[in-house]
Coordinates of C-alpha atoms in Angstrom, one line a residue:
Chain A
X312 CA 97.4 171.5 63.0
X313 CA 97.4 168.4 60.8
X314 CA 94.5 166.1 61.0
X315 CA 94.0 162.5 61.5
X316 CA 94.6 161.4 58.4
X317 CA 95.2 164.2 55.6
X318 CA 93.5 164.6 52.4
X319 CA 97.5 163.9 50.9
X320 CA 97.3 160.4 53.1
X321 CA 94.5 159.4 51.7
X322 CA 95.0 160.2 48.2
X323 CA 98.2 158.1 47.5
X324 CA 96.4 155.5 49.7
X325 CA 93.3 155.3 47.0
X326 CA 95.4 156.2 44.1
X327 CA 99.0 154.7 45.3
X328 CA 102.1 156.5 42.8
X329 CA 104.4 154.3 41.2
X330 CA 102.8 151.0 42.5
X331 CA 104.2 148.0 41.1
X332 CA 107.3 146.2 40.5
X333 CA 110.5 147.0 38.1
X334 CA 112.4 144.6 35.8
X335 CA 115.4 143.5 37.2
X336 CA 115.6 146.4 40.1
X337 CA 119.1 147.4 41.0
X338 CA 117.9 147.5 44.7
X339 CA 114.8 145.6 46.5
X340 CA 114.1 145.1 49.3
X341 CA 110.8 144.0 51.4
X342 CA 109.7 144.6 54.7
X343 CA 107.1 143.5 57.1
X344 CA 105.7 144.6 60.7
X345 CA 105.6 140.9 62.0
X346 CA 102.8 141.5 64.3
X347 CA 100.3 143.3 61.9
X348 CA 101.1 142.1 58.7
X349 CA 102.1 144.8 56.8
X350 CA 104.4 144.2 53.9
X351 CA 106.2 146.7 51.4
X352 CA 108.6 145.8 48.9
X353 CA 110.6 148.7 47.3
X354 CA 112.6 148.4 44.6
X355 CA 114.8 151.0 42.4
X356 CA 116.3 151.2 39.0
X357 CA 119.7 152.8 39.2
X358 CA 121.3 155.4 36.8
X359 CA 124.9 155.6 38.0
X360 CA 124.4 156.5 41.0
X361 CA 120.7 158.4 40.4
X362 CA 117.5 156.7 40.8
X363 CA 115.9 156.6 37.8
X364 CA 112.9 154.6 38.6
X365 CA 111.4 153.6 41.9
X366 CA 108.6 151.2 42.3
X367 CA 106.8 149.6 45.6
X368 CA 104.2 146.7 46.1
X369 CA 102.4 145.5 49.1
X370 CA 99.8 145.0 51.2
X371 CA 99.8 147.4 54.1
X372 CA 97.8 150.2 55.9
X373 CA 96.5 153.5 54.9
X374 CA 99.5 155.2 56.5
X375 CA 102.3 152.3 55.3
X376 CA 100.6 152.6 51.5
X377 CA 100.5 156.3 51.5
X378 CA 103.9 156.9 53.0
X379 CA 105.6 154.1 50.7
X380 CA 104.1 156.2 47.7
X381 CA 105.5 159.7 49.0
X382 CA 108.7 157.7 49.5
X383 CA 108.8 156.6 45.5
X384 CA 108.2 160.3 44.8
X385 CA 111.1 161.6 47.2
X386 CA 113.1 158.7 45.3
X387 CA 112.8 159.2 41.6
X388 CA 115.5 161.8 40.3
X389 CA 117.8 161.8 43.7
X390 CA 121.1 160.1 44.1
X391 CA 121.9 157.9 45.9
X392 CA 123.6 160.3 48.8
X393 CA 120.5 162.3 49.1
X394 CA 117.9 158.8 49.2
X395 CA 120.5 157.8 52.2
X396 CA 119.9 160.7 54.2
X397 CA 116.1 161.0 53.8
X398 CA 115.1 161.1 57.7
X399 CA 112.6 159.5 59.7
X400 CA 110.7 163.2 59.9
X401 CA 111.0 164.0 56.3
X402 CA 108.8 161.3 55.5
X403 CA 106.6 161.7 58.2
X404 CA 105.8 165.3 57.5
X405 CA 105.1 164.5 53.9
X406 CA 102.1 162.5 55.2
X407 CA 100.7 165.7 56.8
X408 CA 98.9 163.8 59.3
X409 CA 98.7 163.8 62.8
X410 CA 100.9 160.3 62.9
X411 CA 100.2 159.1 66.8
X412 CA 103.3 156.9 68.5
X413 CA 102.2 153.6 67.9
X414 CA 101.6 154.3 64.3
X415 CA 104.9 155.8 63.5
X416 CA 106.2 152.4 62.6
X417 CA 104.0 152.0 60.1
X418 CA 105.0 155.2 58.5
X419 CA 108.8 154.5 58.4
X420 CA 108.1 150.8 56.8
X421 CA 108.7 151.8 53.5
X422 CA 112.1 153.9 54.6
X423 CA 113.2 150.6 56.5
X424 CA 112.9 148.9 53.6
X425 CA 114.5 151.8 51.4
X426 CA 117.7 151.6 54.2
X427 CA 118.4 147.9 54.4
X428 CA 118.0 147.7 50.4
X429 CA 120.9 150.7 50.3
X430 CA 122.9 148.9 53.0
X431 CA 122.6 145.6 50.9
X432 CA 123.6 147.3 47.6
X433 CA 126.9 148.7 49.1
Chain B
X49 CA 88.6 111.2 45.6
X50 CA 91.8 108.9 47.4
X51 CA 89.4 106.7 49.0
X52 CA 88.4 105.1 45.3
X53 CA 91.6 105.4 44.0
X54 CA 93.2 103.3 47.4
X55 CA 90.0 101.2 47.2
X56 CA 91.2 100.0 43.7
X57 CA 95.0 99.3 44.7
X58 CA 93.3 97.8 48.1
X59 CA 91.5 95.2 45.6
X60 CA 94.0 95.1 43.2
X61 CA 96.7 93.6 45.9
X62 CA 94.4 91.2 47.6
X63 CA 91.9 89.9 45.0
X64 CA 92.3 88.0 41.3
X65 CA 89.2 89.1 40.2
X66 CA 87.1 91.5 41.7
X67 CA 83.4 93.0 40.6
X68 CA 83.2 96.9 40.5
X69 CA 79.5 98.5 40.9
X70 CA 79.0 101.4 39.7
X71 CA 75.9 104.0 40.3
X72 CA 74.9 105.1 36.7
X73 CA 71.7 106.7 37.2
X74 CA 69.4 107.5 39.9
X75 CA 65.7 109.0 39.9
X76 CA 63.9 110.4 43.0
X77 CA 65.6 110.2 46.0
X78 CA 69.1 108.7 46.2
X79 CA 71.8 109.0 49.3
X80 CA 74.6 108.4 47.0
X81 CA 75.5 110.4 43.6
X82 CA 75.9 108.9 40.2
X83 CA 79.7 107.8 40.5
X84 CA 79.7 106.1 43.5
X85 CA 81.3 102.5 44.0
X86 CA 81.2 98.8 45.4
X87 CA 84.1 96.3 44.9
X88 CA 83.2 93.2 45.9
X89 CA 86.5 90.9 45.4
X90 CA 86.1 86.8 44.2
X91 CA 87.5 86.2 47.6
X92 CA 85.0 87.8 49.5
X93 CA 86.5 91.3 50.5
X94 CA 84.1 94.3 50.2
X95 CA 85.0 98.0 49.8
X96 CA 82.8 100.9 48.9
X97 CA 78.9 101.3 48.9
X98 CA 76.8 102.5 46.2
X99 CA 74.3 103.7 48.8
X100 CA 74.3 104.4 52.4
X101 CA 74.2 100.1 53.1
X102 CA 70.7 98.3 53.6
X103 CA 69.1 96.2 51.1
X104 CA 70.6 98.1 48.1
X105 CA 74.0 97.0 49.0
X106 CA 73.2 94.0 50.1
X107 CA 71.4 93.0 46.6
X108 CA 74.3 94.8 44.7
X109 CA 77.1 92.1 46.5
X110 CA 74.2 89.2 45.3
X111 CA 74.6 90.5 42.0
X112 CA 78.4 90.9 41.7
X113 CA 78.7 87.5 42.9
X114 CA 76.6 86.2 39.6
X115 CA 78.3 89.0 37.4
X116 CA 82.1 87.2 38.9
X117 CA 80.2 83.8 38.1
X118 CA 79.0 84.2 34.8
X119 CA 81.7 87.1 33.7
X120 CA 79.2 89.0 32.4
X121 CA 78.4 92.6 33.2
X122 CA 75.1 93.7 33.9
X123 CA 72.9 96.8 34.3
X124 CA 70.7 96.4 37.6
X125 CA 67.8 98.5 38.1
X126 CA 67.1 98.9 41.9
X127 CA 64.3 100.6 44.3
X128 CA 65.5 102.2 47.4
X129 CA 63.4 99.5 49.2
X130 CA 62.0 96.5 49.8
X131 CA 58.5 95.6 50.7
X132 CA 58.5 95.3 54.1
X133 CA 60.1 98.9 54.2
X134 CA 57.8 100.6 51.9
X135 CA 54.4 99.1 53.8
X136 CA 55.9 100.5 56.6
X137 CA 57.5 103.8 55.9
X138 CA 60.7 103.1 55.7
X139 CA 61.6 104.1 52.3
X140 CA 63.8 106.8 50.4
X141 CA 61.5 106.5 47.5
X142 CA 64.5 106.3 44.5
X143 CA 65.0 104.3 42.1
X144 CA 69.0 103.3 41.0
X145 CA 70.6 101.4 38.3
X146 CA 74.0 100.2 39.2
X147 CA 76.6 98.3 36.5
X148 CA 78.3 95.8 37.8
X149 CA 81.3 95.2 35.7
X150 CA 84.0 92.0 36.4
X151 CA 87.6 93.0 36.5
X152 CA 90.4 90.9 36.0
X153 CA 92.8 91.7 38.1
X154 CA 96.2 90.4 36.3
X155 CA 94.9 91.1 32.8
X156 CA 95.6 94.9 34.2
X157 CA 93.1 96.9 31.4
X158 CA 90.5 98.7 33.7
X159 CA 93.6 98.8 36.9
X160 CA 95.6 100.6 34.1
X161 CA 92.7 102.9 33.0
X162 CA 92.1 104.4 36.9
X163 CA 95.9 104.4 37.2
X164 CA 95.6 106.7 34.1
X165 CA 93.0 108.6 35.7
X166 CA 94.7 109.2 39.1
X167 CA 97.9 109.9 37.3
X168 CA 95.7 112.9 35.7
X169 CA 94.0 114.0 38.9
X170 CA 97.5 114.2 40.8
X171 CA 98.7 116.7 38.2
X172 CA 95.6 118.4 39.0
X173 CA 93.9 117.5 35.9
X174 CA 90.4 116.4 35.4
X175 CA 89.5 113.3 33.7
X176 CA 86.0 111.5 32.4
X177 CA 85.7 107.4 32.0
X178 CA 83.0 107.3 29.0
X179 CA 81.3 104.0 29.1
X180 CA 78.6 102.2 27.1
X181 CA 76.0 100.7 29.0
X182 CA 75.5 98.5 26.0
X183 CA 78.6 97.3 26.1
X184 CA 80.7 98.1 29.6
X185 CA 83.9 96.9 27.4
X186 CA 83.9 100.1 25.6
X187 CA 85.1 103.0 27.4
X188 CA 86.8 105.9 26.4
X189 CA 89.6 107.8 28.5
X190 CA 89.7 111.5 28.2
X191 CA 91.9 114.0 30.2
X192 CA 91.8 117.8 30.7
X193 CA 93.9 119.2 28.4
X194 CA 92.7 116.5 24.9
X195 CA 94.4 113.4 25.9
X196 CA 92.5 111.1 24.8
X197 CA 92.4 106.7 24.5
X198 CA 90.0 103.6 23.8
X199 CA 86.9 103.9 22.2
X200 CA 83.0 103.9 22.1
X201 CA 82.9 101.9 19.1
X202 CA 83.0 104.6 16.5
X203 CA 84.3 107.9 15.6
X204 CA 80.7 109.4 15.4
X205 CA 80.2 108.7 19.0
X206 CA 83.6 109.7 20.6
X207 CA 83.3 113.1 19.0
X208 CA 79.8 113.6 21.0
X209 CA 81.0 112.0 23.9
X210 CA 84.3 114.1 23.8
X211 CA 81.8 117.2 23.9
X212 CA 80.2 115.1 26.6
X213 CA 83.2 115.1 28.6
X214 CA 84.5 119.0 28.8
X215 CA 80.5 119.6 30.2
X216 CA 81.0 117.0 32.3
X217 CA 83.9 118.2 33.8
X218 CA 82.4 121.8 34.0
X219 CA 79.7 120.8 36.3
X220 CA 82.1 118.0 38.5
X221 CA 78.9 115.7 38.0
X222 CA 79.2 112.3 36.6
X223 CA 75.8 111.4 35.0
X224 CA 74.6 109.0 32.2
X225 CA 73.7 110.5 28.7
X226 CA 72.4 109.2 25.2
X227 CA 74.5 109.7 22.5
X228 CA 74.6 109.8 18.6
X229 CA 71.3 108.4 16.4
X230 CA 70.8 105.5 18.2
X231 CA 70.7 107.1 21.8
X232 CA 73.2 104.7 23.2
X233 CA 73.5 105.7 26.7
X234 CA 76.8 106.3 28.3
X235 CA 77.9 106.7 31.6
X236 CA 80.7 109.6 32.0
X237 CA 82.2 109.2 35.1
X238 CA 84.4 112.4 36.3
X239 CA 86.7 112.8 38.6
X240 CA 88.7 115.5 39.4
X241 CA 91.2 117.1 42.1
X242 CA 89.7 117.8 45.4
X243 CA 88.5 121.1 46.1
X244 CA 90.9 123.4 47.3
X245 CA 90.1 126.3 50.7
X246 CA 92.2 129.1 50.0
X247 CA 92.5 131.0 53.4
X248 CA 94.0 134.8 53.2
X249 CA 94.6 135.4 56.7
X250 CA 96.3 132.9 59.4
X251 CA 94.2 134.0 62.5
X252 CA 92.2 132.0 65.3
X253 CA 89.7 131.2 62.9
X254 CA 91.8 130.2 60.0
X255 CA 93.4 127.1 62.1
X256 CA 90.0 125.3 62.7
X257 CA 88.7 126.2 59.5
X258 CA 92.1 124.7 58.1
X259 CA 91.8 121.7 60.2
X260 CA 88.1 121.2 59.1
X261 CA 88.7 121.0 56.0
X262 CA 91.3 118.8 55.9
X263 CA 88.9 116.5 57.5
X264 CA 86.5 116.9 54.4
X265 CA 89.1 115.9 52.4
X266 CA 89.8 119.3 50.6
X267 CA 93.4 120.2 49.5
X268 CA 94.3 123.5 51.5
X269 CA 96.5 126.2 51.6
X270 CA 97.0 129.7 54.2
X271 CA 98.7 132.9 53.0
X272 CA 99.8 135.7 55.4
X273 CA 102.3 138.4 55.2
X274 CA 103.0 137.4 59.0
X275 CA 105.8 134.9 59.5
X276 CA 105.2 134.1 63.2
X277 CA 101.2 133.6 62.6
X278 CA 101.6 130.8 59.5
X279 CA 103.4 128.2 60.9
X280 CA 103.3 124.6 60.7
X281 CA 102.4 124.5 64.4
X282 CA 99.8 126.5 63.8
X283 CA 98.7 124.6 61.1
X284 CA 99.6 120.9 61.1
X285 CA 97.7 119.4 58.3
X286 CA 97.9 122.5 55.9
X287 CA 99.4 121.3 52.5
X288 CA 101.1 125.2 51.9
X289 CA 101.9 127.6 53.8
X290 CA 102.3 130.7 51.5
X291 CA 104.2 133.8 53.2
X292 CA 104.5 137.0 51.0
X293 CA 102.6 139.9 50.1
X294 CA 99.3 138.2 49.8
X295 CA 97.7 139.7 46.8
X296 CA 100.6 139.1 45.1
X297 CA 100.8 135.5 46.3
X298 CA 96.6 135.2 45.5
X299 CA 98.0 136.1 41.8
X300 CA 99.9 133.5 41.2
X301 CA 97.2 130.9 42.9
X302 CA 94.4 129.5 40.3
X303 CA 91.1 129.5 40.9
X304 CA 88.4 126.8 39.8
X305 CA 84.8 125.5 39.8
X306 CA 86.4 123.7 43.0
X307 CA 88.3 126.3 44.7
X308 CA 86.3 127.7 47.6
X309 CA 88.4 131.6 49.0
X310 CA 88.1 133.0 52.7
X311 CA 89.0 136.0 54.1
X312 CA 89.9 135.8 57.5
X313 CA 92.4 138.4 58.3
X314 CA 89.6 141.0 59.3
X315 CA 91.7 143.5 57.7
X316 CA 91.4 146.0 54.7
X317 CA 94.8 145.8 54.0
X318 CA 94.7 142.0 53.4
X319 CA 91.4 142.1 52.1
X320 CA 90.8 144.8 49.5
X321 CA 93.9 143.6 47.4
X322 CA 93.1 140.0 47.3
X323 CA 89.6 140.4 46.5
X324 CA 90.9 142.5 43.4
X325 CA 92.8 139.4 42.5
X326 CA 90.4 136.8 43.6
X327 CA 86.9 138.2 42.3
X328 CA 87.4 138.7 38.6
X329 CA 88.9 134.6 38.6
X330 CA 85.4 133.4 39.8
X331 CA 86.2 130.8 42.7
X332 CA 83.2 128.7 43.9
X333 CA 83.0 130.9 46.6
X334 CA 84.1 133.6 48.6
X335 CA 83.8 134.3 52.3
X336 CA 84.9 137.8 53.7
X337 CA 84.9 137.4 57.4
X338 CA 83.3 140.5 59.3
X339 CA 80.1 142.4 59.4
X340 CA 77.4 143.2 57.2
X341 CA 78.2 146.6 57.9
X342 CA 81.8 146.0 57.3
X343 CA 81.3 144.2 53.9
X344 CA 79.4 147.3 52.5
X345 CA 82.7 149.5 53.2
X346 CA 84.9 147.1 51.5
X347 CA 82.5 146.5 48.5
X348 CA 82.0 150.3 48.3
X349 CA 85.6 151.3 48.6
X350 CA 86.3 147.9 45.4
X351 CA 82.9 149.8 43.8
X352 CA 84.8 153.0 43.5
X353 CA 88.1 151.7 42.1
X354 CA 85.8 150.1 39.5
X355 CA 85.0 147.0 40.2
X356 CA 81.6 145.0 38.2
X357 CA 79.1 144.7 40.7
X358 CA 78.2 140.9 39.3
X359 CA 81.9 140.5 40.7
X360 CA 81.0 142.0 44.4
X361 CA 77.8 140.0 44.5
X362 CA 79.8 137.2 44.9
X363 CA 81.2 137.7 48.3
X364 CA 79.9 136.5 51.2
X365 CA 79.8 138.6 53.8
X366 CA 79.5 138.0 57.0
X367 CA 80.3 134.7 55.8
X368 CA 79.1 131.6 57.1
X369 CA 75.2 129.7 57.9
X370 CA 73.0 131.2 60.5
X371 CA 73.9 128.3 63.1
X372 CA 74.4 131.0 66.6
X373 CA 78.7 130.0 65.8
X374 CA 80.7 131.6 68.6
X375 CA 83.4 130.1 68.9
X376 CA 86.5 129.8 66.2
X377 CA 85.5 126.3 65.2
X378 CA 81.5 126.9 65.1
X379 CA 82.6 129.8 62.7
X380 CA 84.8 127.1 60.8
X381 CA 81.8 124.7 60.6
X382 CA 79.4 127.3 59.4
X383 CA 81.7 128.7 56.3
X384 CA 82.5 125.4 55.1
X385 CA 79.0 124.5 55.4
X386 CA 78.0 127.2 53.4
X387 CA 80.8 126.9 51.0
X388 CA 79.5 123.5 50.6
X389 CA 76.2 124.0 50.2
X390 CA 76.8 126.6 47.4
X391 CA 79.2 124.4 45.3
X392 CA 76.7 121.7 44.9
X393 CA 74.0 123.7 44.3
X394 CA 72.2 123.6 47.6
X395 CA 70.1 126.1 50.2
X396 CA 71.2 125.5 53.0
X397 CA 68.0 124.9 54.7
X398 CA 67.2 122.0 57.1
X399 CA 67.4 118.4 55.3
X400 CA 63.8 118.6 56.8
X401 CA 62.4 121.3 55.1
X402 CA 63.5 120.0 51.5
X403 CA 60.8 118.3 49.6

């Protein structure tokens, strides 16, 4: 049964991967939760149609941080038709945490951002 | 800051000739700092006090009037009584010495050197007036950043007073010093922007605290990630409203002697990143709203990722004076009277208990 707030969750929120921001990103996009504040930016470096670099800055939650750098994980090395159909519950489960309802939101941040960046690039 | 600035154009417009007091030097007890200024126009208009009113002034507008007559500058040394006031009690116990300069008004030389100044101060610059006391026609102009014009009368003594000058401007504290073999003494007036209030955060507390400090007369500016919190109706006499990722927005802010930093959002996720940003720039101060118990999880969690524990001993936290604040505005009245009290140097402690 996953806990609270895996050991995973809390690792990429202390020691965030691939935190920072690219030289002229082929996609960026930034996203906020209007009501608490939190704000990811994601941005990737395009090979083709591969991601060859994927960076994200912000200040968010435990849960937003650590799921925005699972996201830049997922990202680096996938095309662009595998990034698009990276679900909701793909990311969630790489969090290994027992994600309540009214924190799901700040999961998916970091995808929300990922999908309007896509739907901006096409 | 604007008030001497507005007093000079005031003068300027209505007067031909107009005498400008300065403070120079105080010893003991004084209610004004060295810096502070009278204008007492030909035509009878006053602006400006060198003290808190009283007999001071009141001798200081005498004086002018002679200094206007004769055109001759003079150095007065003043108590902070009289007689009658002394016998009975009644005195602050400080000695002053005020110059009183006259300024011709059309002739333009001393209108164009403040002009100068406030030219430098709105481009957020600081700037230092070197006079001799000897001889209040020499003065020497020096802006942040090696501008320099006039004289003291020799090369010898506007190298030291150039030296002078960038201490000067360090401390924000306009005093009078000797200089060079003969100990002239010199008066180095400083000005400088106004202190900024950098809030991270735009909660309940940030709008009075914001409003406050507009009232003291400091520049301020409110960063949020949260649209629909920092708005202009939320804060009306705000002079930016930054909306971004806020550590990333604290990065490209800069940080002073002057700049006081509060963190208001109550929020890790607002306030660990800034305070990596903030911290290592050295602000005059730093207010982390929340508990004590609170501000030992934040500096332990900024202690692990490495950060110099002379750079967590300088947050605040909770933040604020001991007054019993409440409400959202007590709160805003007791961080910016702390803030206050540690950029000039001060306790904190009752005016009463000082000695």
């Amino acid at each position: 049964m996953p806990v609270l707030y895996s050991e995973v969750l809390l690792d990429h929120f202390r020691h965030p991967r691939n935190y920072g921001s690219l030289n002229a990103p082929d996609i960026s996009y930034e996203s906020f939760n209007p009501l608490c504040g939190d704000r990811i930016r994601l941005e990737l470096k395009l090979d083709q149609t591969t991601v060859q670099e994927a960076r994200f800055k912000g200040d968010a939650c435990a849960i937003s941080t650590a799921a925005a750098s699972l996201l830049t994980e997922l990202l680096t090395g996938a095309n662009l038709k595998q990034i698009a159909a990276i679900s909701d519950e793909q990311l969630i489960s790489a969090l290994q945490s027992d994600i309540q309802p009214a924190r799901r939101q700040c999961a998916l941040l970091p995808l929300e951002a990922l999908r309007q960046g896509l739907s901006e690039h096409r | 800051m604007d008030e001497l600035f507005d007093d000079i154009e005031k003068m300027a417009r209505a007067e031909k000739r107009v005498a400008m007091a300065t403070l120079v030097a105080t010893r003991g007890t004084s209610p004004k700092r060295e810096g502070a200024k009278m204008w007492i126009g030909e035509a009878g208009r006053i602006l400006g006090s060198v003290t808190i009113g009283g007999c001071v002034d009141a001798r200081v507008i005498a004086e002018s009037e002679q200094v206007l007559s004769s055109s001759e500058p003079r150095l007065v040394e003043m108590k902070l009584a009289d007689e009658d006031a002394w016998e009975i009690g009644f005195s602050c116990a400080g000695d002053l010495d005020v110059l009183i300069e006259p300024i011709d008004i059309p002739e333009g030389k001393v209108l164009d050197l403040y002009r100068a100044v406030r030219t430098a101060v709105d481009h957020g610059k600081a700037a230092v007036i070197a006079t001799s006391l000897k001889d209040s026609s020499k003065k020497l102009l020096l802006i942040e950043g090696g501008e320099i014009a006039g004289t003291l009368g020799s090369a010898e003594l506007d190298r030291a007073a150039q030296s002078m000058a960038f201490e000067s401007m360090r401390k924000r504290a306009s005093s009078t010093v000797s200089l060079g073999d003969d100990a002239l003494p010199v008066f180095f007036e400083v000005h400088g922007p106004p202190p900024t209030l950098i809030v991270f955060g735009a909660g309940h507390v940030a709008m009075p605290l914001i409003s406050l400090a507009h009232d003291l007369g400091l520049r301020t500016v409110v960063v949020d990630g949260r649209p629909r919190f920092a708005t202009r109706e939320r804060f009306p006499d705000v002079d930016e409203l930054l909306i971004g990722i806020p550590s990333e927005i604290a990065e490209t802010l800069s940080y002073t002697s002057s700049t006081f930093v509060v963190l208001t959002a109550h929020d890790y996720k607002y306030d660990l990143p800034v305070l990596k940003v903030v911290l290592p720039a050295k602000p005059a101060y730093v207010g982390l709203l929340g508990s004590r118990r609170r501000g030992k999880a934040i500096k332990e969690f900024l202690r692990d990722g490495g950060m110099e524990e002379r750079l967590l001993d300088q947050i605040h936290v909770p933040t604020g004076l001991d007054i019993g604040a409440d409400t959202a505005a007590e709160i805003a009245l007791s961080i910016l009277a702390e803030a206050v009290a540690i950029k000039s140097g001060r306790t904190s402690a009752s005016l009463k208990e000082r000695k």
